Coordinates of C-alpha atoms and ligand atoms in Angstrom, one line a residue:
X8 CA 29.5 241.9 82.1
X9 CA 26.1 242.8 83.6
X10 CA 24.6 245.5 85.4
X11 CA 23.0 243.6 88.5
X12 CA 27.1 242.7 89.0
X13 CA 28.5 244.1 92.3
X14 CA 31.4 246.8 91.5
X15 CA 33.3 243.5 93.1
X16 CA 32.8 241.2 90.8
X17 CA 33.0 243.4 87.9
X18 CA 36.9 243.6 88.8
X19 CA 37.7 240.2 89.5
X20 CA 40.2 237.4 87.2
X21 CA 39.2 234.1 88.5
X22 CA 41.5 231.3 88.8
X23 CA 41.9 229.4 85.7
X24 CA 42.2 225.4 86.8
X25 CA 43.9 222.6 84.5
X26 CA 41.2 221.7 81.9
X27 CA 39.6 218.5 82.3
X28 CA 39.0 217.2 79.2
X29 CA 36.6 214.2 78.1
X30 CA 38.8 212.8 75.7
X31 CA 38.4 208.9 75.6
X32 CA 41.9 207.3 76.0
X33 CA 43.6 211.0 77.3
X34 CA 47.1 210.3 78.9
X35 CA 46.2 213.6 81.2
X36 CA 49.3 214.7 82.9
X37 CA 48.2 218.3 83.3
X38 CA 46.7 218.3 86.8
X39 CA 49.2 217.1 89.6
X40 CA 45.9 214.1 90.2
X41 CA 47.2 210.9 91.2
X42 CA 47.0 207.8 89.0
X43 CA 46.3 205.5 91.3
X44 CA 42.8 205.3 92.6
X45 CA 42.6 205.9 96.2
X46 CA 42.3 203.0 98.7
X47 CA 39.9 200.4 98.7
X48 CA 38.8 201.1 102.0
X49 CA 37.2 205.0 101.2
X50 CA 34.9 203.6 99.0
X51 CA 33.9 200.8 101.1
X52 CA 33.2 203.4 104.0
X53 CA 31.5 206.2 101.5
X54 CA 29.5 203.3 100.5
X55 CA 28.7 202.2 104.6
X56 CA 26.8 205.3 104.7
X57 CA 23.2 204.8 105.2
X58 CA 20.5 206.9 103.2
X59 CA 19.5 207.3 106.4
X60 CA 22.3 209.2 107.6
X61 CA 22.3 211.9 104.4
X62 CA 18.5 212.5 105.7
X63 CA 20.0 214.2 108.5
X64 CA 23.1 217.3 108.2
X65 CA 26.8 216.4 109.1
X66 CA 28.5 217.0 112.3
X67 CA 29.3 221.1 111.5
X68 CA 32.6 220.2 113.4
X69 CA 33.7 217.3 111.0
X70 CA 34.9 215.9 114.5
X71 CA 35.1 212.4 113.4
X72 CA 38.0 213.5 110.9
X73 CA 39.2 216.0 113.1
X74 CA 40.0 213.3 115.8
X75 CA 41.6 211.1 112.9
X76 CA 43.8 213.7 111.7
X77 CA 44.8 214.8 115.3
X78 CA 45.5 211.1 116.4
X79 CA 47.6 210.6 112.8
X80 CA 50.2 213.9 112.9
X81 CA 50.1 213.7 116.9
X82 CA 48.2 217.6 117.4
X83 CA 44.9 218.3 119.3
X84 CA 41.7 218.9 117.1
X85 CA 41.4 222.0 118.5
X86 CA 44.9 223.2 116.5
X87 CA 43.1 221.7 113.2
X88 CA 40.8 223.5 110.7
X89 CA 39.0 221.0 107.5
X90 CA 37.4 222.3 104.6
X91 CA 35.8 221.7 101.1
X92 CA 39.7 221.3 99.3
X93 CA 42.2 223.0 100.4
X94 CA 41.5 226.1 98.0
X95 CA 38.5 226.6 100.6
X96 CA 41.2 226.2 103.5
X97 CA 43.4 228.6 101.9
X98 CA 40.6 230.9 101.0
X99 CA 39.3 231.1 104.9
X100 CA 42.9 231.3 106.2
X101 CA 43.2 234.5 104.4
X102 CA 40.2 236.3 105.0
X103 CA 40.7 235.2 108.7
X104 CA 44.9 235.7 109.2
X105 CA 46.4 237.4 106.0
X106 CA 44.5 240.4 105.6
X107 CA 46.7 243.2 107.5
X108 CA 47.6 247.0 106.7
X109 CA 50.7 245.7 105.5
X110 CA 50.9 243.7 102.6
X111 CA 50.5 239.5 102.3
X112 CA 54.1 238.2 100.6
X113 CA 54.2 235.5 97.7
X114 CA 57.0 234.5 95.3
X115 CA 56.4 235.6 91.5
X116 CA 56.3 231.7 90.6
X117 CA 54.1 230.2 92.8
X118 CA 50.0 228.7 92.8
X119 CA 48.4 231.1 91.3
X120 CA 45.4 231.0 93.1
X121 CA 47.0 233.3 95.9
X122 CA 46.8 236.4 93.8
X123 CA 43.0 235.0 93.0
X124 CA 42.2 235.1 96.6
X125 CA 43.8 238.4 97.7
X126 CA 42.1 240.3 94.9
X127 CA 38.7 238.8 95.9
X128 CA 39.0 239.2 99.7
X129 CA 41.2 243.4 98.6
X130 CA 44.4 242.1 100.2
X131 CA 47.6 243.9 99.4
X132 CA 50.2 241.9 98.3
X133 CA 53.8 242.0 96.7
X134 CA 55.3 239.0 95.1
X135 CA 59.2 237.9 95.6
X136 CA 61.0 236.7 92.9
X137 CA 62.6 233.5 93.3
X138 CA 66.3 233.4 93.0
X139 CA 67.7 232.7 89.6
X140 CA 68.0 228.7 90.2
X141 CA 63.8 229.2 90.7
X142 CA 64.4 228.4 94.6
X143 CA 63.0 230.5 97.1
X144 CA 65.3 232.6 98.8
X145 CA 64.1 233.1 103.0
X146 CA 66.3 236.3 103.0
X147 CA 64.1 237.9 100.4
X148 CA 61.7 238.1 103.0
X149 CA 63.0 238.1 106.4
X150 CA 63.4 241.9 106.9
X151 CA 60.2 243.1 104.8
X152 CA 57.7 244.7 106.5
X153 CA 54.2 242.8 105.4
X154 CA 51.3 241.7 106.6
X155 CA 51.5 237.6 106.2
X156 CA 53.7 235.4 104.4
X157 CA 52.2 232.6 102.2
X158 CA 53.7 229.5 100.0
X159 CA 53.8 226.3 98.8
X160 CA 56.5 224.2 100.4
X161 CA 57.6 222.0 97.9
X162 CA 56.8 225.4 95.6
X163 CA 54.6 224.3 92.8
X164 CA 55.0 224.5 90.1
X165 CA 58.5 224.5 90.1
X166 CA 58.6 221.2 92.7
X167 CA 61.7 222.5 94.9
X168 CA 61.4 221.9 98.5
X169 CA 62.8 224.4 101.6
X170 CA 64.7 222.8 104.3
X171 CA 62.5 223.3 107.7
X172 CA 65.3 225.3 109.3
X173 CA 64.9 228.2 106.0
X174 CA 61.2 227.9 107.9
X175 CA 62.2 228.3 111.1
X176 CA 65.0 231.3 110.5
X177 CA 61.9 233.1 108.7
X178 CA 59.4 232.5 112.0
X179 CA 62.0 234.0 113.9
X180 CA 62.5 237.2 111.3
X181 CA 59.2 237.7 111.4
X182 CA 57.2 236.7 114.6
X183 CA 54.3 239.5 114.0
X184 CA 53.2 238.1 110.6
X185 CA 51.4 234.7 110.1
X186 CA 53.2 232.3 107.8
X187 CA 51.2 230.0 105.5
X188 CA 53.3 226.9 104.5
X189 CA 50.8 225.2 101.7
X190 CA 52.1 221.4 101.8
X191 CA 49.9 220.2 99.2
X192 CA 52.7 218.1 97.9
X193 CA 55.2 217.4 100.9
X194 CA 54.1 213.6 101.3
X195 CA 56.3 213.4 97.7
X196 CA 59.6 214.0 99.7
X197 CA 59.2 217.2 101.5
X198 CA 60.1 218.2 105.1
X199 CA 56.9 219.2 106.8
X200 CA 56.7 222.3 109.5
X201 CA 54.4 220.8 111.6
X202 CA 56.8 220.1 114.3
X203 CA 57.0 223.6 114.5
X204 CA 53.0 224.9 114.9
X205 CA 53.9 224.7 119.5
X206 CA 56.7 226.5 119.2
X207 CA 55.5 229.4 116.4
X208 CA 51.5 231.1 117.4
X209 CA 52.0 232.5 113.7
X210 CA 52.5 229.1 111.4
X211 CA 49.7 227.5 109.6
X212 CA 50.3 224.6 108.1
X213 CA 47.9 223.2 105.3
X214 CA 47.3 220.2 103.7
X215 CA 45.6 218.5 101.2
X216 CA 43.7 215.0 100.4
X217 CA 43.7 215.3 96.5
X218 CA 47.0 214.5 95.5
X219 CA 48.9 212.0 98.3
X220 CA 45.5 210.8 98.8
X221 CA 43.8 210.2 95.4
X222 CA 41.1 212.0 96.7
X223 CA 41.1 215.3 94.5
X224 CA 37.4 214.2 93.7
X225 CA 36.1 214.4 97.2
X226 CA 37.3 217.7 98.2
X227 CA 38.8 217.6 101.4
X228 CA 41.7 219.7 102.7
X229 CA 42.7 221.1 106.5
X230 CA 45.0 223.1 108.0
X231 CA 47.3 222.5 111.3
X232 CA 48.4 225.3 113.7
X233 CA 48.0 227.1 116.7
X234 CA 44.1 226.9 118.5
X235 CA 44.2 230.7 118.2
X236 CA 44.8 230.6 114.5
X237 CA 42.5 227.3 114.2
X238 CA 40.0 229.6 116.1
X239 CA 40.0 232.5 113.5
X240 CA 39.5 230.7 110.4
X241 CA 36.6 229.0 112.1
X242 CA 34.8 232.0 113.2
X243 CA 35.1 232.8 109.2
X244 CA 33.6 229.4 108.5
X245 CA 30.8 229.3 110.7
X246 CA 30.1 233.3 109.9
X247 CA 29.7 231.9 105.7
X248 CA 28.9 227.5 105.7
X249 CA 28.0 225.7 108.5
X250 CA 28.5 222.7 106.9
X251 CA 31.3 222.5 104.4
X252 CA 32.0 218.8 105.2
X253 CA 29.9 216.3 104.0
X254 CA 28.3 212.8 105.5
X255 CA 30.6 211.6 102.2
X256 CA 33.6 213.5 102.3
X257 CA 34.1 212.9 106.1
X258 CA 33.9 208.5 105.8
X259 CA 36.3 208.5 103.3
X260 CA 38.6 211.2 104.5
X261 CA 38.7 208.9 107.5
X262 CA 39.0 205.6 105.5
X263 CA 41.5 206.9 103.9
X264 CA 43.7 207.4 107.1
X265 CA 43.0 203.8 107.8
X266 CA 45.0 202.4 105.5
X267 CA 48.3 203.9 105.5
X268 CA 50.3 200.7 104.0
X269 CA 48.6 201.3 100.9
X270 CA 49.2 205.3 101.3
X271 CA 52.7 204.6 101.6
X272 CA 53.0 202.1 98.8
X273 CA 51.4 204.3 96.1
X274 CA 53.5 207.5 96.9
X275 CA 56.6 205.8 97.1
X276 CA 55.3 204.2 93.6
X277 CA 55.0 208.1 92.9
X278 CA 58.1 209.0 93.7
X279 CA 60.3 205.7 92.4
X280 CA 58.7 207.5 88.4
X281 CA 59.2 210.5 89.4
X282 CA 63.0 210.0 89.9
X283 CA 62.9 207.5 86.7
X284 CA 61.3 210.0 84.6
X285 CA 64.0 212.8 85.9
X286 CA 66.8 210.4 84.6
X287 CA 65.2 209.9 81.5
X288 CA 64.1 213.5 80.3
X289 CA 67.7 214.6 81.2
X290 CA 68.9 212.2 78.9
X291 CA 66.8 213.6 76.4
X292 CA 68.6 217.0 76.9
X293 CA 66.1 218.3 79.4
X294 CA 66.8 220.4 81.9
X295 CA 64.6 219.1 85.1
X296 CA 64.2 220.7 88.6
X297 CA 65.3 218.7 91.4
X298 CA 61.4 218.0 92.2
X299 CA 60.0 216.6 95.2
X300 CA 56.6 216.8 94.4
X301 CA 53.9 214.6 92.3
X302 CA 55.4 216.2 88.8
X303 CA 58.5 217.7 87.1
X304 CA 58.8 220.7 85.6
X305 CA 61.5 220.7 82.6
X306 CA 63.0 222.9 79.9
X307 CA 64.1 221.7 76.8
X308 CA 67.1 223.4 75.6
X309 CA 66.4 224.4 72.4
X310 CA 62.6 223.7 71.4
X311 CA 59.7 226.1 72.7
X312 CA 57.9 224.3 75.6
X313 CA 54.8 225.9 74.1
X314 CA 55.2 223.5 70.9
X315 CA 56.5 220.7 72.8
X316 CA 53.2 221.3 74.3
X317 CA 51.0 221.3 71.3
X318 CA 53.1 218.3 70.2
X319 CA 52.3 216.5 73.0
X320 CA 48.6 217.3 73.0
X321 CA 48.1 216.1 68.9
X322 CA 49.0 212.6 70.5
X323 CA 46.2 212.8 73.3
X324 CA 48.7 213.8 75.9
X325 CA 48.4 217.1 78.3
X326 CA 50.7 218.6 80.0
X327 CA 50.8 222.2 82.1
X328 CA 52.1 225.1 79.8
X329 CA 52.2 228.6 82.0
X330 CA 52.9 231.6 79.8
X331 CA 54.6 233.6 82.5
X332 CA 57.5 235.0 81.0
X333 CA 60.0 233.7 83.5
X334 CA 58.2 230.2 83.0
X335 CA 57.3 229.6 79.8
X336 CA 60.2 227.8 78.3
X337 CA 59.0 224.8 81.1
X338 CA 56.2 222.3 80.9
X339 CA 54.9 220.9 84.0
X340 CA 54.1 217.0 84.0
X341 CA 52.1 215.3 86.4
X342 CA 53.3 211.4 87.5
X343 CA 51.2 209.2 85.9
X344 CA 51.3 205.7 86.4
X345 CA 54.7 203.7 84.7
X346 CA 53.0 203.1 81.5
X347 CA 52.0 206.6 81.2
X348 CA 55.7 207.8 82.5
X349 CA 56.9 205.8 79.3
X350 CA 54.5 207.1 76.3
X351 CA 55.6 210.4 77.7
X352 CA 58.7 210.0 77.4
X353 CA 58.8 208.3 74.1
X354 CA 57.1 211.0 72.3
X355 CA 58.7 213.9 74.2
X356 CA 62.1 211.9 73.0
X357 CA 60.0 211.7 69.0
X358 CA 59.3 215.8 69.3
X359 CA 62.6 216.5 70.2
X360 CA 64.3 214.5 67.8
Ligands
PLP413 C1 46.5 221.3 94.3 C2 46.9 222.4 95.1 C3 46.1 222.9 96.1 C4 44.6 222.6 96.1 O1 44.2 221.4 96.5 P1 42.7 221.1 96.8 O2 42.7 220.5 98.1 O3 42.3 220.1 95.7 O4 41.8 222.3 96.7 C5 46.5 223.9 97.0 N1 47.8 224.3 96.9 C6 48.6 223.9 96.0 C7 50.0 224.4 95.9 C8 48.2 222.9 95.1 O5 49.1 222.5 94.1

């Protein structure tokens, strides 16, 4: 605490992220980061840029990746907003769309940076429980009056995907409040809205490079949606960073887009451990939720997740502990590569012996 602090800041809980220890050897399953190393190709083009080149500032528009994002998921660049991460996508989507009289909707179990934002940018929120199989329910917030809806579809950390038409019924329930669908994970197995951003003015749909991608280093994230919404959340950026897309960022965003065989290869590598890992666990006696994300989250029956955790970490592995009280018999575990998958597993299967 200091006294030059603005009244603000003096109030504010940051956002605690997955620690990232530098631990020689770490198996680190803690951080939803992909094992595999992103294609070739993005660092070849990162490393095509000329000195020359950082001399001068980026395009403010990021048009180059705009285009290649358009061209890949068929919209117009004018219906897509990019950003530093997706955490800076979220963060301008809600001080341009979710801050309203009424108040912004968010399950109980969900990425806890959305309570982060709103308190930063004094938005009013509620959070809806999930239902008691952890899913969440679209009836919980069809009929309540609020000012935006936001959430991750796949939910993290939980993993459990909504069917598009649960998205659609809840555009039509509520057509006056924007809806934030965060698909940080839906390459894993998830059905995107994105078909939907013509036919609903109020969806946002936002996306990220780091986990699909391998790219949670470079920091590149967007959102898809109506021009009008697009519109809003660039007024935002261009009233606070002109330029929050670097030279960098932008030649291997693009590169990256390039080479969708090996995209495709390494997710579906993703999601062959992820289902092996599933099988295995339950044979352990865990209890997994049907994930289709980049990581599991699982409850032993009888043995505290918290110890499980500590257990885990004494043998250089980390995992995602939450103390939530509806959550904190779970750990979350990231998909590491198939080695990784296995020492896991072998010493969750020694702690729980
Ligand atoms: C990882 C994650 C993000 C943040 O992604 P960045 O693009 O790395 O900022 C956003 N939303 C959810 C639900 C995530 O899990």
């Amino acid at each position: 605490m200091s006294q030059f602090w603005s009244p603000l800041v003096r109030t504010l809980t940051p956002y605690v992220p997955g620690e990232q220890p530098k631990i020689a050897g770490l198996i680190k399953l803690n951080t939803n980061e992909n094992p595999y190393p992103p294609s070739p190709a993005v660092m070849a083009a990162m490393h095509a840029v000329s000195a020359d080149a950082l001399r001068l500032y980026p395009d403010p528009d990021s048009s180059a990746l705009k285009q290649t994002l358009a061209g890949y998921h068929g919209v117009q660049p004018n219906e897509i907003f990019v950003g530093n991460g997706s955490d800076e996508v979220l963060a301008f989507a809600f001080m341009a769309l979710l801050k309203h009289s009424a108040p912004l909707l968010f399950p109980d179990i969900t990425y806890s940076f959305y309570p982060v934002y709103a308190n930063l940018f004094g938005i009013d929120y509620e959070e809806v429980p999930l239902n008691d199989a952890m899913e969440i329910d679209i009836a919980d917030y069809a009929k309540r009056e609020c000012g935006g809806i936001i959430f991750p579809n796949p939910n993290a950390p939980t993993g459990i995907p909504l069917p598009l038409q649960k998205i659609e019924e809840l555009l039509i329930a509520q057509p006056n409040a924007v809806i934030v669908v965060d698909e940080a994970y839906v390459d894993f197995g998830g059905e995107t809205a994105l078909p939907l951003i013509r036919k609903y003015p109020n969806l946002l749909v936002v996306r990220t490079f780091s986990k699909s991608r391998s790219l949670a280093g470079l920091r590149v994230g967007f959102a898809m949606g109506n021009a009008a919404l697009i519109e809003g959340m660039e007024r935002v950026k261009n009233s606070f960073n002109s330029y929050p897309m670097d030279r960098l960022a932008v030649a291997g965003a693009v590169a990256s887009y390039g080479d969708d065989a090996y995209f495709r290869e390494k997710v579906q590598a993703i999601v062959d451990s992820r289902e092996q890992m599933t099988q295995e666990l339950q044979q352990l006696g865990f209890t997994v939720l049907p994930s289709r994300t980049n990581f599991i989250f699982a409850r032993h029956p009888t043995i505290p997740a918290e110890q499980l955790a500590a257990g885990l970490r004494e043998r250089a592995i980390i995992v995602r502990h939450f103390k939530h009280p509806r959550i904190d018999q779970y750990l979350r575990i990231s998909i590491g590569n198939p080695e990784e998958c296995k020492l896991l597993v072998q010493t969750l299967a020694l702690l729980t012996r």
